[in-house]
């Protein structure tokens, strides 16, 4: 599995509240997570780091014959464990009151990818020249758009598009969206914070990710640069995962 992991503070923010991690476990399993923290007095970066650490700690060992249903259960449990950790720290420390974070995480096996998410950090899949968004934003604006109260074009530029309807760590209980999808050689996954998805279009993403002049690290760098060129209004985090079995066979 080829991976690239990039994060940039952007042009406006004083602190990078995004955190990300990619890890490789036994039995060919790849894990990845992006978390975009929120809260005053630098609580956002505390929340996102706690979430990433708790997620990673929850999935240190996996069974060799992990089924898709087991994988879905495990990623849900890991995210719920992270919610408990962040909520507990926020409850016990006044300076972290109401801190929280988005999270989008994947558990990737040879033929299946399982995605869990809360908030508006996104996962995209790139296959056969097409890009598809795999997660649905838990935002006020997305709810308005789904109900037909505003158009997709209005949603893209709505002044309250960053208002979340669901976040990790702000409540003792939270609902995690989990889904499983088939995975095949040549597929690519993009995980990102809204500092990327709010600044560049899916067409720009796809154009970069299909570039034959860039390796995976170069593609991640280019995506960050495009978001910076578009204004860099927020922290920008990009994780790319691509099955490299084809390249190995060719070599």
PDB file of C-alpha atoms in Angstrom, residues 4-105:
ATOM      1  CA  UNK A   4       0.975  10.033   1.616  1.00  0.00           C
ATOM      2  CA  UNK A   5       0.134  12.210   4.611  1.00  0.00           C
ATOM      3  CA  UNK A   6       0.283  16.019   4.587  1.00  0.00           C
ATOM      4  CA  UNK A   7      -0.981  18.797   6.875  1.00  0.00           C
ATOM      5  CA  UNK A   8      -0.591  22.568   6.628  1.00  0.00           C
ATOM      6  CA  UNK A   9      -1.666  25.332   9.004  1.00  0.00           C
ATOM      7  CA  UNK A  10      -3.032  27.382   6.090  1.00  0.00           C
ATOM      8  CA  UNK A  11      -2.805  31.150   5.648  1.00  0.00           C
ATOM      9  CA  UNK A  12      -5.247  32.381   8.324  1.00  0.00           C
ATOM     10  CA  UNK A  13      -5.165  30.172  11.415  1.00  0.00           C
ATOM     11  CA  UNK A  14      -2.636  30.573  14.223  1.00  0.00           C
ATOM     12  CA  UNK A  15      -2.706  26.885  15.226  1.00  0.00           C
ATOM     13  CA  UNK A  16      -3.041  23.680  13.223  1.00  0.00           C
ATOM     14  CA  UNK A  17      -5.955  21.844  14.856  1.00  0.00           C
ATOM     15  CA  UNK A  18      -5.876  19.015  12.293  1.00  0.00           C
ATOM     16  CA  UNK A  19      -4.264  15.683  13.104  1.00  0.00           C
ATOM     17  CA  UNK A  20      -3.771  12.614  10.929  1.00  0.00           C
ATOM     18  CA  UNK A  21      -2.153   9.198  11.121  1.00  0.00           C
ATOM     19  CA  UNK A  22      -1.556   6.217   8.854  1.00  0.00           C
ATOM     20  CA  UNK A  23      -0.494   2.825  10.179  1.00  0.00           C
ATOM     21  CA  UNK A  24       0.082  -0.715   8.957  1.00  0.00           C
ATOM     22  CA  UNK A  25      -1.034  -3.738  10.976  1.00  0.00           C
ATOM     23  CA  UNK A  26      -0.514  -7.454  10.509  1.00  0.00           C
ATOM     24  CA  UNK A  27      -2.465  -9.411   7.899  1.00  0.00           C
ATOM     25  CA  UNK A  28      -2.229  -6.620   5.304  1.00  0.00           C
ATOM     26  CA  UNK A  29      -4.496  -4.155   7.107  1.00  0.00           C
ATOM     27  CA  UNK A  30      -3.946  -0.407   6.650  1.00  0.00           C
ATOM     28  CA  UNK A  31      -5.500   2.137   9.021  1.00  0.00           C
ATOM     29  CA  UNK A  32      -5.808   5.874   8.458  1.00  0.00           C
ATOM     30  CA  UNK A  33      -7.536   8.735  10.240  1.00  0.00           C
ATOM     31  CA  UNK A  34      -8.020  12.486   9.818  1.00  0.00           C
ATOM     32  CA  UNK A  35      -9.393  14.623  12.668  1.00  0.00           C
ATOM     33  CA  UNK A  36     -10.193  18.346  12.529  1.00  0.00           C
ATOM     34  CA  UNK A  37     -10.445  19.766  16.045  1.00  0.00           C
ATOM     35  CA  UNK A  38     -12.504  22.646  17.345  1.00  0.00           C
ATOM     36  CA  UNK A  39     -12.647  24.633  20.571  1.00  0.00           C
ATOM     37  CA  UNK A  40     -11.095  27.749  22.088  1.00  0.00           C
ATOM     38  CA  UNK A  41      -7.693  28.155  23.748  1.00  0.00           C
ATOM     39  CA  UNK A  42      -6.068  25.543  21.522  1.00  0.00           C
ATOM     40  CA  UNK A  43      -8.531  22.907  22.703  1.00  0.00           C
ATOM     41  CA  UNK A  44      -9.137  21.872  19.096  1.00  0.00           C
ATOM     42  CA  UNK A  45      -5.652  20.474  18.631  1.00  0.00           C
ATOM     43  CA  UNK A  46      -5.957  18.653  21.975  1.00  0.00           C
ATOM     44  CA  UNK A  47      -9.260  17.074  20.885  1.00  0.00           C
ATOM     45  CA  UNK A  48      -7.973  15.944  17.489  1.00  0.00           C
ATOM     46  CA  UNK A  49      -4.752  14.499  18.954  1.00  0.00           C
ATOM     47  CA  UNK A  50      -6.660  12.637  21.671  1.00  0.00           C
ATOM     48  CA  UNK A  51      -9.038  11.217  19.063  1.00  0.00           C
ATOM     49  CA  UNK A  52      -6.224  10.000  16.809  1.00  0.00           C
ATOM     50  CA  UNK A  53      -4.336   8.441  19.722  1.00  0.00           C
ATOM     51  CA  UNK A  54      -7.414   6.707  21.120  1.00  0.00           C
ATOM     52  CA  UNK A  55      -8.391   5.367  17.689  1.00  0.00           C
ATOM     53  CA  UNK A  56      -4.894   4.012  17.110  1.00  0.00           C
ATOM     54  CA  UNK A  57      -4.719   2.436  20.582  1.00  0.00           C
ATOM     55  CA  UNK A  58      -8.070   0.709  20.078  1.00  0.00           C
ATOM     56  CA  UNK A  59      -6.915  -1.091  16.936  1.00  0.00           C
ATOM     57  CA  UNK A  60      -3.410  -2.288  17.764  1.00  0.00           C
ATOM     58  CA  UNK A  61      -4.305  -5.965  17.246  1.00  0.00           C
ATOM     59  CA  UNK A  62      -6.757  -7.440  14.769  1.00  0.00           C
ATOM     60  CA  UNK A  63      -7.681 -11.075  14.060  1.00  0.00           C
ATOM     61  CA  UNK A  64      -6.152 -12.676  10.964  1.00  0.00           C
ATOM     62  CA  UNK A  65      -9.504 -13.607   9.395  1.00  0.00           C
ATOM     63  CA  UNK A  66     -11.268 -10.290   9.923  1.00  0.00           C
ATOM     64  CA  UNK A  67     -14.697 -10.256   8.271  1.00  0.00           C
ATOM     65  CA  UNK A  68     -16.312  -7.119   6.873  1.00  0.00           C
ATOM     66  CA  UNK A  69     -18.896  -7.078   9.652  1.00  0.00           C
ATOM     67  CA  UNK A  70     -16.164  -7.434  12.275  1.00  0.00           C
ATOM     68  CA  UNK A  71     -14.217  -4.607  10.650  1.00  0.00           C
ATOM     69  CA  UNK A  72     -17.287  -2.365  10.726  1.00  0.00           C
ATOM     70  CA  UNK A  73     -17.865  -3.162  14.390  1.00  0.00           C
ATOM     71  CA  UNK A  74     -14.214  -2.546  15.300  1.00  0.00           C
ATOM     72  CA  UNK A  75     -13.966   0.825  13.563  1.00  0.00           C
ATOM     73  CA  UNK A  76     -17.228   1.934  15.187  1.00  0.00           C
ATOM     74  CA  UNK A  77     -15.969   0.838  18.613  1.00  0.00           C
ATOM     75  CA  UNK A  78     -12.626   2.607  18.076  1.00  0.00           C
ATOM     76  CA  UNK A  79     -14.338   5.889  17.195  1.00  0.00           C
ATOM     77  CA  UNK A  80     -16.751   5.562  20.138  1.00  0.00           C
ATOM     78  CA  UNK A  81     -13.771   4.921  22.414  1.00  0.00           C
ATOM     79  CA  UNK A  82     -12.169   8.101  21.068  1.00  0.00           C
ATOM     80  CA  UNK A  83     -15.419   9.974  21.763  1.00  0.00           C
ATOM     81  CA  UNK A  84     -15.339   8.796  25.370  1.00  0.00           C
ATOM     82  CA  UNK A  85     -11.717   9.895  25.831  1.00  0.00           C
ATOM     83  CA  UNK A  86     -12.250  13.378  24.376  1.00  0.00           C
ATOM     84  CA  UNK A  87     -15.507  13.916  26.271  1.00  0.00           C
ATOM     85  CA  UNK A  88     -13.927  12.843  29.571  1.00  0.00           C
ATOM     86  CA  UNK A  89     -10.965  15.204  29.180  1.00  0.00           C
ATOM     87  CA  UNK A  90     -13.281  18.071  28.180  1.00  0.00           C
ATOM     88  CA  UNK A  91     -15.527  17.397  31.176  1.00  0.00           C
ATOM     89  CA  UNK A  92     -12.646  17.395  33.669  1.00  0.00           C
ATOM     90  CA  UNK A  93     -10.770  20.462  32.384  1.00  0.00           C
ATOM     91  CA  UNK A  94     -12.512  23.812  32.164  1.00  0.00           C
ATOM     92  CA  UNK A  95     -10.145  25.147  29.498  1.00  0.00           C
ATOM     93  CA  UNK A  96     -11.220  22.229  27.245  1.00  0.00           C
ATOM     94  CA  UNK A  97     -14.964  22.661  27.840  1.00  0.00           C
ATOM     95  CA  UNK A  98     -16.994  21.862  24.693  1.00  0.00           C
ATOM     96  CA  UNK A  99     -13.939  20.901  22.660  1.00  0.00           C
ATOM     97  CA  UNK A 100     -14.542  18.359  19.944  1.00  0.00           C
ATOM     98  CA  UNK A 101     -13.330  17.112  16.613  1.00  0.00           C
ATOM     99  CA  UNK A 102     -14.449  15.668  13.330  1.00  0.00           C
ATOM    100  CA  UNK A 103     -13.113  12.272  12.389  1.00  0.00           C
ATOM    101  CA  UNK A 104     -12.921  10.232   9.210  1.00  0.00           C
ATOM    102  CA  UNK A 105     -11.174   6.891   9.507  1.00  0.00           C
TER     103      UNK A 105
END
